[in-house]
mmCIF file of C-alpha atoms in Angstrom:
data_model
loop_
_atom_site.group_PDB
_atom_site.id
_atom_site.type_symbol
_atom_site.label_atom_id
_atom_site.label_comp_id
_atom_site.label_asym_id
_atom_site.label_seq_id
_atom_site.Cartn_x
_atom_site.Cartn_y
_atom_site.Cartn_z
ATOM 1 C CA MET A 1 47.712 -9.174 -118.149
ATOM 2 C CA GLN A 2 50.494 -11.744 -117.789
ATOM 3 C CA LEU A 3 52.146 -11.766 -114.360
ATOM 4 C CA GLU A 4 55.868 -12.346 -113.956
ATOM 5 C CA LYS A 5 57.185 -14.804 -111.430
ATOM 6 C CA ASP A 6 59.930 -13.718 -109.021
ATOM 7 C CA LYS A 7 63.523 -14.456 -109.981
ATOM 8 C CA SER A 8 65.164 -17.309 -108.091
ATOM 9 C CA VAL A 9 68.720 -17.109 -106.773
ATOM 10 C CA LEU A 10 69.769 -19.530 -109.544
ATOM 11 C CA GLU A 11 68.158 -17.373 -112.226
ATOM 12 C CA ARG A 12 69.839 -14.261 -110.812
ATOM 13 C CA PHE A 13 73.191 -16.053 -110.824
ATOM 14 C CA LEU A 14 72.771 -17.297 -114.408
ATOM 15 C CA HIS A 15 71.643 -13.845 -115.558
ATOM 16 C CA ALA A 16 74.751 -12.240 -114.044
ATOM 17 C CA PHE A 17 77.119 -15.036 -115.113
ATOM 18 C CA CYS A 18 76.045 -14.902 -118.768
ATOM 19 C CA PHE A 19 76.262 -11.111 -118.671
ATOM 20 C CA GLU A 20 79.881 -11.252 -117.455
ATOM 21 C CA VAL A 21 81.097 -14.035 -119.763
ATOM 22 C CA LEU A 22 79.842 -12.202 -122.833
ATOM 23 C CA ALA A 23 81.192 -8.872 -121.559
ATOM 24 C CA ILE A 24 84.693 -10.265 -120.882
ATOM 25 C CA GLY A 25 84.822 -11.793 -124.344
ATOM 26 C CA ILE A 26 84.131 -8.394 -125.867
ATOM 27 C CA SER A 27 85.772 -5.950 -123.448
ATOM 28 C CA ALA A 28 89.165 -7.552 -122.645
ATOM 29 C CA PRO A 29 90.507 -7.536 -126.215
ATOM 30 C CA LEU A 30 88.976 -4.121 -126.868
ATOM 31 C CA ALA A 31 90.464 -2.630 -123.668
ATOM 32 C CA ALA A 32 93.907 -4.124 -124.377
ATOM 33 C CA TRP A 33 93.877 -2.713 -127.881
ATOM 34 C CA LEU A 34 92.693 0.761 -126.827
ATOM 35 C CA SER A 35 94.839 1.087 -123.675
ATOM 36 C CA GLY A 36 98.071 -0.417 -124.934
ATOM 37 C CA GLU A 37 98.161 -2.707 -121.876
ATOM 38 C CA SER A 38 98.877 -6.391 -122.403
ATOM 39 C CA MET A 39 96.037 -8.769 -123.181
ATOM 40 C CA VAL A 40 96.982 -10.775 -120.057
ATOM 41 C CA ASP A 41 96.789 -7.729 -117.781
ATOM 42 C CA MET A 42 93.518 -6.538 -119.273
ATOM 43 C CA GLY A 43 92.208 -10.099 -119.104
ATOM 44 C CA VAL A 44 92.990 -10.222 -115.384
ATOM 45 C CA VAL A 45 91.471 -6.780 -114.842
ATOM 46 C CA THR A 46 88.254 -7.653 -116.679
ATOM 47 C CA VAL A 47 87.932 -11.065 -114.993
ATOM 48 C CA VAL A 48 88.452 -9.653 -111.483
ATOM 49 C CA ILE A 49 86.035 -6.819 -112.184
ATOM 50 C CA ALA A 50 83.610 -9.402 -113.590
ATOM 51 C CA VAL A 51 83.731 -11.381 -110.340
ATOM 52 C CA MET A 52 83.149 -8.153 -108.413
ATOM 53 C CA ALA A 53 80.315 -7.327 -110.798
ATOM 54 C CA LEU A 54 78.789 -10.793 -110.545
ATOM 55 C CA LEU A 55 78.439 -10.481 -106.794
ATOM 56 C CA TRP A 56 77.427 -6.817 -106.978
ATOM 57 C CA ASN A 57 74.893 -7.588 -109.722
ATOM 58 C CA MET A 58 73.061 -10.104 -107.577
ATOM 59 C CA VAL A 59 72.916 -7.817 -104.530
ATOM 60 C CA TYR A 60 72.137 -4.643 -106.509
ATOM 61 C CA ASN A 61 69.351 -6.248 -108.556
ATOM 62 C CA ILE A 62 67.633 -7.687 -105.490
ATOM 63 C CA PHE A 63 67.426 -4.207 -103.961
ATOM 64 C CA PHE A 64 66.558 -2.533 -107.274
ATOM 65 C CA ASP A 65 63.711 -5.004 -107.868
ATOM 66 C CA ARG A 66 62.430 -4.351 -104.346
ATOM 67 C CA LEU A 67 62.417 -0.601 -105.024
ATOM 68 C CA LEU A 68 60.514 -1.171 -108.273
ATOM 69 C CA LYS A 69 57.845 -3.168 -106.446
ATOM 70 C CA LYS A 70 57.677 -0.875 -103.417
ATOM 71 C CA PHE A 71 57.129 2.281 -105.456
ATOM 72 C CA GLY A 72 55.294 0.682 -108.383
ATOM 73 C CA TRP A 73 57.914 1.840 -110.856
ATOM 74 C CA VAL A 74 57.974 0.462 -114.402
ATOM 75 C CA LYS A 75 61.111 -0.626 -116.277
ATOM 76 C CA ASN A 76 60.900 2.128 -118.860
ATOM 77 C CA THR A 77 63.863 3.720 -120.626
ATOM 78 C CA PHE A 78 64.513 6.205 -117.815
ATOM 79 C CA MET A 79 64.404 3.507 -115.137
ATOM 80 C CA ARG A 80 66.684 1.228 -117.176
ATOM 81 C CA CYS A 81 69.190 4.079 -117.512
ATOM 82 C CA MET A 82 69.014 4.738 -113.754
ATOM 83 C CA HIS A 83 69.505 1.022 -113.129
ATOM 84 C CA ALA A 84 72.587 0.859 -115.366
ATOM 85 C CA ALA A 85 74.107 4.084 -113.996
ATOM 86 C CA GLY A 86 73.617 3.062 -110.363
ATOM 87 C CA PHE A 87 75.115 -0.343 -110.969
ATOM 88 C CA GLU A 88 78.146 1.047 -112.800
ATOM 89 C CA PHE A 89 78.782 3.740 -110.187
ATOM 90 C CA GLY A 90 78.867 1.138 -107.399
ATOM 91 C CA LEU A 91 81.187 -1.065 -109.420
ATOM 92 C CA LEU A 92 83.442 1.896 -110.250
ATOM 93 C CA VAL A 93 83.983 2.577 -106.547
ATOM 94 C CA MET A 94 85.013 -1.057 -106.016
ATOM 95 C CA ALA A 95 87.145 -1.473 -109.163
ATOM 96 C CA ILE A 96 89.366 1.618 -109.165
ATOM 97 C CA PRO A 97 91.628 0.538 -106.271
ATOM 98 C CA PHE A 98 92.133 -2.895 -107.848
ATOM 99 C CA ILE A 99 92.957 -1.464 -111.298
ATOM 100 C CA ALA A 100 95.461 0.975 -109.775
ATOM 101 C CA TRP A 101 97.175 -1.812 -107.848
ATOM 102 C CA TRP A 102 97.226 -4.435 -110.620
ATOM 103 C CA LEU A 103 98.391 -2.112 -113.394
ATOM 104 C CA ASP A 104 100.702 -0.152 -111.047
ATOM 105 C CA MET A 105 99.134 3.219 -111.810
ATOM 106 C CA GLY A 106 97.669 6.100 -109.896
ATOM 107 C CA LEU A 107 94.035 6.332 -108.904
ATOM 108 C CA VAL A 108 93.368 9.024 -111.515
ATOM 109 C CA GLU A 109 94.795 6.832 -114.290
ATOM 110 C CA ALA A 110 92.765 3.887 -112.959
ATOM 111 C CA LEU A 111 89.668 6.095 -112.936
ATOM 112 C CA ILE A 112 90.264 7.081 -116.571
ATOM 113 C CA LEU A 113 90.737 3.444 -117.605
ATOM 114 C CA ASP A 114 87.647 2.391 -115.673
ATOM 115 C CA VAL A 115 85.598 5.219 -117.192
ATOM 116 C CA GLY A 116 86.615 3.789 -120.571
ATOM 117 C CA LEU A 117 85.290 0.401 -119.472
ATOM 118 C CA VAL A 118 82.091 2.048 -118.220
ATOM 119 C CA MET A 119 81.622 3.636 -121.644
ATOM 120 C CA PHE A 120 81.439 0.069 -122.972
ATOM 121 C CA TYR A 121 79.396 -1.361 -120.096
ATOM 122 C CA LEU A 122 76.651 1.275 -119.862
ATOM 123 C CA PRO A 123 75.152 0.612 -123.285
ATOM 124 C CA TYR A 124 76.019 -3.089 -123.002
ATOM 125 C CA THR A 125 74.155 -3.320 -119.658
ATOM 126 C CA TYR A 126 71.118 -1.567 -121.069
ATOM 127 C CA VAL A 127 70.929 -3.753 -124.188
ATOM 128 C CA TYR A 128 71.702 -7.026 -122.372
ATOM 129 C CA ASN A 129 69.015 -6.437 -119.723
ATOM 130 C CA LEU A 130 66.461 -5.258 -122.262
ATOM 131 C CA ILE A 131 66.946 -8.431 -124.324
ATOM 132 C CA TYR A 132 67.018 -10.619 -121.198
ATOM 133 C CA ASP A 133 63.785 -9.119 -119.813
ATOM 134 C CA ARG A 134 61.983 -9.579 -123.132
ATOM 135 C CA LEU A 135 63.148 -13.194 -123.489
ATOM 136 C CA ARG A 136 62.250 -13.897 -119.856
ATOM 137 C CA ALA A 137 58.765 -12.428 -120.233
ATOM 138 C CA ARG A 138 58.155 -14.500 -123.340
ATOM 139 C CA TYR A 139 59.748 -17.853 -122.438
ATOM 140 C CA TRP A 140 60.546 -18.567 -118.797
ATOM 141 C CA GLY A 141 59.341 -15.743 -116.563
ATOM 142 C CA ARG A 142 55.562 -16.110 -116.822
ATOM 143 C CA LEU A 143 53.340 -17.489 -114.116
ATOM 144 C CA ALA A 144 51.226 -20.459 -115.133
ATOM 145 C CA ALA A 145 47.593 -19.565 -115.777
ATOM 146 C CA ALA A 146 45.439 -20.312 -112.758
#
């Protein structure tokens, strides 16, 4: 059995940074088109939420990984869905007030817009992390043989 080495702070940062850059490139134009908001406003919204998410991602994943180890849980489909849902819920709580303020809308409208973004991010998060974990296990996450 191949053991995985722990993720460094740099690896966690790069994982989250690449996640957000790719997500902004896809979600900002899509959100502007679907919402009727300007590309500039949706660009600002997605970039600010991405910065929130970058910081949240690092903190959330540290604690999630600790829970996995503590309870001996495996990253199966159920656990990956729980991971994505927990992450998005935490981000939703942080993002709604900003969206409402920036786009000058009520909290309910901001919630609806953010739920639309979550509908993009939930499957995106699952797929991105699945691909990342498989690449990591194969190329840069293995411990050297003793």
